[in-house]
PDB file of C-alpha atoms in Angstrom:
ATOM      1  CA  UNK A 225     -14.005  21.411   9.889  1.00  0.00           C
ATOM      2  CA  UNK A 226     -12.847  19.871   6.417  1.00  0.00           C
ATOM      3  CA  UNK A 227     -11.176  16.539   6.871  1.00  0.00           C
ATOM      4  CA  UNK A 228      -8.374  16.640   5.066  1.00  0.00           C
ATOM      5  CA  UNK A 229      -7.467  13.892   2.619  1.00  0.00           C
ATOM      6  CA  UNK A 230      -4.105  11.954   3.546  1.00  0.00           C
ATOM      7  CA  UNK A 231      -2.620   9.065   1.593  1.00  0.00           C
ATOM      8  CA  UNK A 232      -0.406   5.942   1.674  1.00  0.00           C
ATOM      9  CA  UNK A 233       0.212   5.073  -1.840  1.00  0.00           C
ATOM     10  CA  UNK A 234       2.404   1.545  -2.018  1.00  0.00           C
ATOM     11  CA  UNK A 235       4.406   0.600  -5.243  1.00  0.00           C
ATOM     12  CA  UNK A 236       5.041  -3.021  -5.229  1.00  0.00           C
ATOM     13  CA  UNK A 237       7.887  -4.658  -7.588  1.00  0.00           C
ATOM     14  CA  UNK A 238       6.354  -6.159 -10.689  1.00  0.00           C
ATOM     15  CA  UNK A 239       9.555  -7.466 -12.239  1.00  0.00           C
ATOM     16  CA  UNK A 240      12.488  -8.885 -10.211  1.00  0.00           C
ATOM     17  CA  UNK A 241      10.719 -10.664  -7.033  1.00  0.00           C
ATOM     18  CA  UNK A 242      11.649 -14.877  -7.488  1.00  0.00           C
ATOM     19  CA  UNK A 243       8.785 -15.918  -9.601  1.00  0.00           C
ATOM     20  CA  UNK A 244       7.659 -18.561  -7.240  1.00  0.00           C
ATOM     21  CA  UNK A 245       6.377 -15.050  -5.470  1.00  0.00           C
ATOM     22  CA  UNK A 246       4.069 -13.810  -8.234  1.00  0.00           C
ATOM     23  CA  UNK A 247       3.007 -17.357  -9.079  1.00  0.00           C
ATOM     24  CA  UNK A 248       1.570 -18.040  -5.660  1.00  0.00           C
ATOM     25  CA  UNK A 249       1.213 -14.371  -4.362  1.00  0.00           C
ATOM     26  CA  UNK A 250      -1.547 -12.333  -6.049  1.00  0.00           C
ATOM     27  CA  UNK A 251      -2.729  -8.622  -5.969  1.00  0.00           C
ATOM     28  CA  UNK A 252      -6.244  -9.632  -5.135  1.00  0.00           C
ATOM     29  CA  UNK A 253      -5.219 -11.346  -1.427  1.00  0.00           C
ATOM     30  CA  UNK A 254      -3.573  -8.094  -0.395  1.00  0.00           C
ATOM     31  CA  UNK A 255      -5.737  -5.620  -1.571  1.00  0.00           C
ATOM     32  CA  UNK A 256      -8.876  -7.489   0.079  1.00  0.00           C
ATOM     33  CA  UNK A 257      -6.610  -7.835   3.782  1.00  0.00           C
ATOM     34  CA  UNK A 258      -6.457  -4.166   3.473  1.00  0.00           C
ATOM     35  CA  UNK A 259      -9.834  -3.600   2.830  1.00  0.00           C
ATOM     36  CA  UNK A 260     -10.705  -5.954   5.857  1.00  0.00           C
ATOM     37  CA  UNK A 261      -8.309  -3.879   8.093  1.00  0.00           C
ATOM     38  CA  UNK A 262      -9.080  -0.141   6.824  1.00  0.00           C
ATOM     39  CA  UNK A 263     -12.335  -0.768   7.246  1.00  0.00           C
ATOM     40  CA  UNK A 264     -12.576  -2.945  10.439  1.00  0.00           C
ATOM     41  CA  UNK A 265     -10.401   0.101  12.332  1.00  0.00           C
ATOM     42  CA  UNK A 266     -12.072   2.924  10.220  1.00  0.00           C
ATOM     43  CA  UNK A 267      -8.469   3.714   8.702  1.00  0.00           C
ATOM     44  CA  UNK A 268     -10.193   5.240   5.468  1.00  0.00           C
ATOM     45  CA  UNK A 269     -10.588   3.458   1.974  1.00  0.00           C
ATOM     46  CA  UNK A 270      -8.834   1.610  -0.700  1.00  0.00           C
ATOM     47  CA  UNK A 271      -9.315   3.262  -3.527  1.00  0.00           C
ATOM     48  CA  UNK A 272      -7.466   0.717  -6.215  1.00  0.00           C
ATOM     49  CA  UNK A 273      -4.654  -0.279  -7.876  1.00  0.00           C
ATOM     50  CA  UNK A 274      -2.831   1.042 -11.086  1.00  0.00           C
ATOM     51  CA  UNK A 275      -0.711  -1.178 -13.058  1.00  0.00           C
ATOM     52  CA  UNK A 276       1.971  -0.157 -15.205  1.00  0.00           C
ATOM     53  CA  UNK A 277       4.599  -2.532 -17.190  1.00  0.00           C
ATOM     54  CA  UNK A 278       7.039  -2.825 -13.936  1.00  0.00           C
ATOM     55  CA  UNK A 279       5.127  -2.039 -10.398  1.00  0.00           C
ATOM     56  CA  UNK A 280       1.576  -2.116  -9.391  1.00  0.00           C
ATOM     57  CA  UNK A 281       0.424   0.994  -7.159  1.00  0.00           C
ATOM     58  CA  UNK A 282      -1.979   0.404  -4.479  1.00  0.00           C
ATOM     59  CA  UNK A 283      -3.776   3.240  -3.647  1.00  0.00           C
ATOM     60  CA  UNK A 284      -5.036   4.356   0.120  1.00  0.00           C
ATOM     61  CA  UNK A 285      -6.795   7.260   1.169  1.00  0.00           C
ATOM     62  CA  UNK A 286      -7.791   8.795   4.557  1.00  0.00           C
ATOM     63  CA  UNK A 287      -7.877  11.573   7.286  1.00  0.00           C
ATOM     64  CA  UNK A 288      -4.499  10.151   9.019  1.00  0.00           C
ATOM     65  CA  UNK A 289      -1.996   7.875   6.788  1.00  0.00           C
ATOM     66  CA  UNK A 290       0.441   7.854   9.954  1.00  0.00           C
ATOM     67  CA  UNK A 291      -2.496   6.095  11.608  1.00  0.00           C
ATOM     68  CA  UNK A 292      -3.270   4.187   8.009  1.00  0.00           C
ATOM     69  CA  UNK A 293      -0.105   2.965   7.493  1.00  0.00           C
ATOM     70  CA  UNK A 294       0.274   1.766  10.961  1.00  0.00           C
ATOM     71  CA  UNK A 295      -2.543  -0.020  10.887  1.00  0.00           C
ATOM     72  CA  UNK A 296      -1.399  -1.910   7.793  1.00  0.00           C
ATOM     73  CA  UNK A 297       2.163  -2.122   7.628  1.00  0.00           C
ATOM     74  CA  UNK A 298       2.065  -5.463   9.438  1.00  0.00           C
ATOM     75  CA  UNK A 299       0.271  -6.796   6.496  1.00  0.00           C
ATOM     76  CA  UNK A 300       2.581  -5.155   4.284  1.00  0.00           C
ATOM     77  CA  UNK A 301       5.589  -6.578   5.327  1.00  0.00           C
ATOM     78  CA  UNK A 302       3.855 -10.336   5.960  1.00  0.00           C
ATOM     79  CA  UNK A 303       2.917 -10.903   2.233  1.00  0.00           C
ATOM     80  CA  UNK A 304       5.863 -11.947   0.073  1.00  0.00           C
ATOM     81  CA  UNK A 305       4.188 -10.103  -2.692  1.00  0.00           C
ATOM     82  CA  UNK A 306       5.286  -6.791  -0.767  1.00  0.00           C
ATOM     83  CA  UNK A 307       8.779  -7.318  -0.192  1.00  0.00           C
ATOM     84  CA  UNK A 308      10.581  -4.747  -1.670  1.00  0.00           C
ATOM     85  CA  UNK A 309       7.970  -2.179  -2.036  1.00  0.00           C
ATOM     86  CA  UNK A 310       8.083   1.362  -1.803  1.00  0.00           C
ATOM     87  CA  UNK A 311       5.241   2.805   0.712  1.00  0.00           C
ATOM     88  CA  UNK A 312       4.599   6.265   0.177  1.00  0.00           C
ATOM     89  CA  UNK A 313       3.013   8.248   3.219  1.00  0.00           C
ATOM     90  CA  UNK A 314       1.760  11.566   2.568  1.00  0.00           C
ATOM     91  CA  UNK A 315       0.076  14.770   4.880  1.00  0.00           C
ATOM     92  CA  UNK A 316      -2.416  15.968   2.125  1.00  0.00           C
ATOM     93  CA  UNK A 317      -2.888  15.752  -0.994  1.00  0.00           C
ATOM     94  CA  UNK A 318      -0.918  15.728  -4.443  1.00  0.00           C
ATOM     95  CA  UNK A 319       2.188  17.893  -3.087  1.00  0.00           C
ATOM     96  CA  UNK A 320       2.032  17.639   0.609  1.00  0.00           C
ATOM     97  CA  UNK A 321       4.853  16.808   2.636  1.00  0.00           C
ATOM     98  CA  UNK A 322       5.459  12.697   2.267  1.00  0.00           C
ATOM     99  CA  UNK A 323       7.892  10.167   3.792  1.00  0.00           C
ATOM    100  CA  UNK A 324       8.928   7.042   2.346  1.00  0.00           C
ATOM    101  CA  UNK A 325       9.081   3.567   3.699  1.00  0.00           C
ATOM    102  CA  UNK A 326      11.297   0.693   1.990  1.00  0.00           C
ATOM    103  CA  UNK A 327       9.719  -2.616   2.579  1.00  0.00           C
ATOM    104  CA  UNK A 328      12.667  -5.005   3.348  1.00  0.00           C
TER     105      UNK A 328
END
């Protein structure tokens, strides 16, 4: 059976967060706690982060991103760098069905 390739794809605000946050907040902290929990609960892989002139994408790959995103949200939500993002869970790939999540 092919595993199928799922993905959690989180777009954090690069422009209007207090900039206290991206002075003491960086992208490298987050993206290694993710790799620490993807791979410590097999969740699947970071796979890297885009940047463009007003978000940063972190990308996340796996055979469940209901289970991935569970498994990380908690992390999500803790690191001021994250408020505000936009968490994009999706059933397959490019196309398939997707929900998204507003981080508050």
């Amino acid at each position: 059976m092919e595993t199928k390739e799922e993905a959690v794809l989180v777009y954090l605000d690069g422009r209007t967060l207090p900039s206290e946050v991206y002075e003491k907040y960086d992208l490298a902290t987050i993206e290694d706690s993710l790799v620490k929990i993807m791979n410590e609960q097999s969740l699947g892989e970071f796979d890297g982060t885009e940047m463009t002139p007003k978000e940063a994408i972190l990308f996340m790959y796996g055979p469940d991103a209901e289970a991935l995103f569970k498994g990380i949200e908690d992390t999500l939500r803790d690191y001021p760098l994250c408020k505000g993002a936009r968490v994009v869970i999706r059933s397959g790939p490019s196309g398939a069905p997707e929900r998204q999540v507003n981080l508050a």
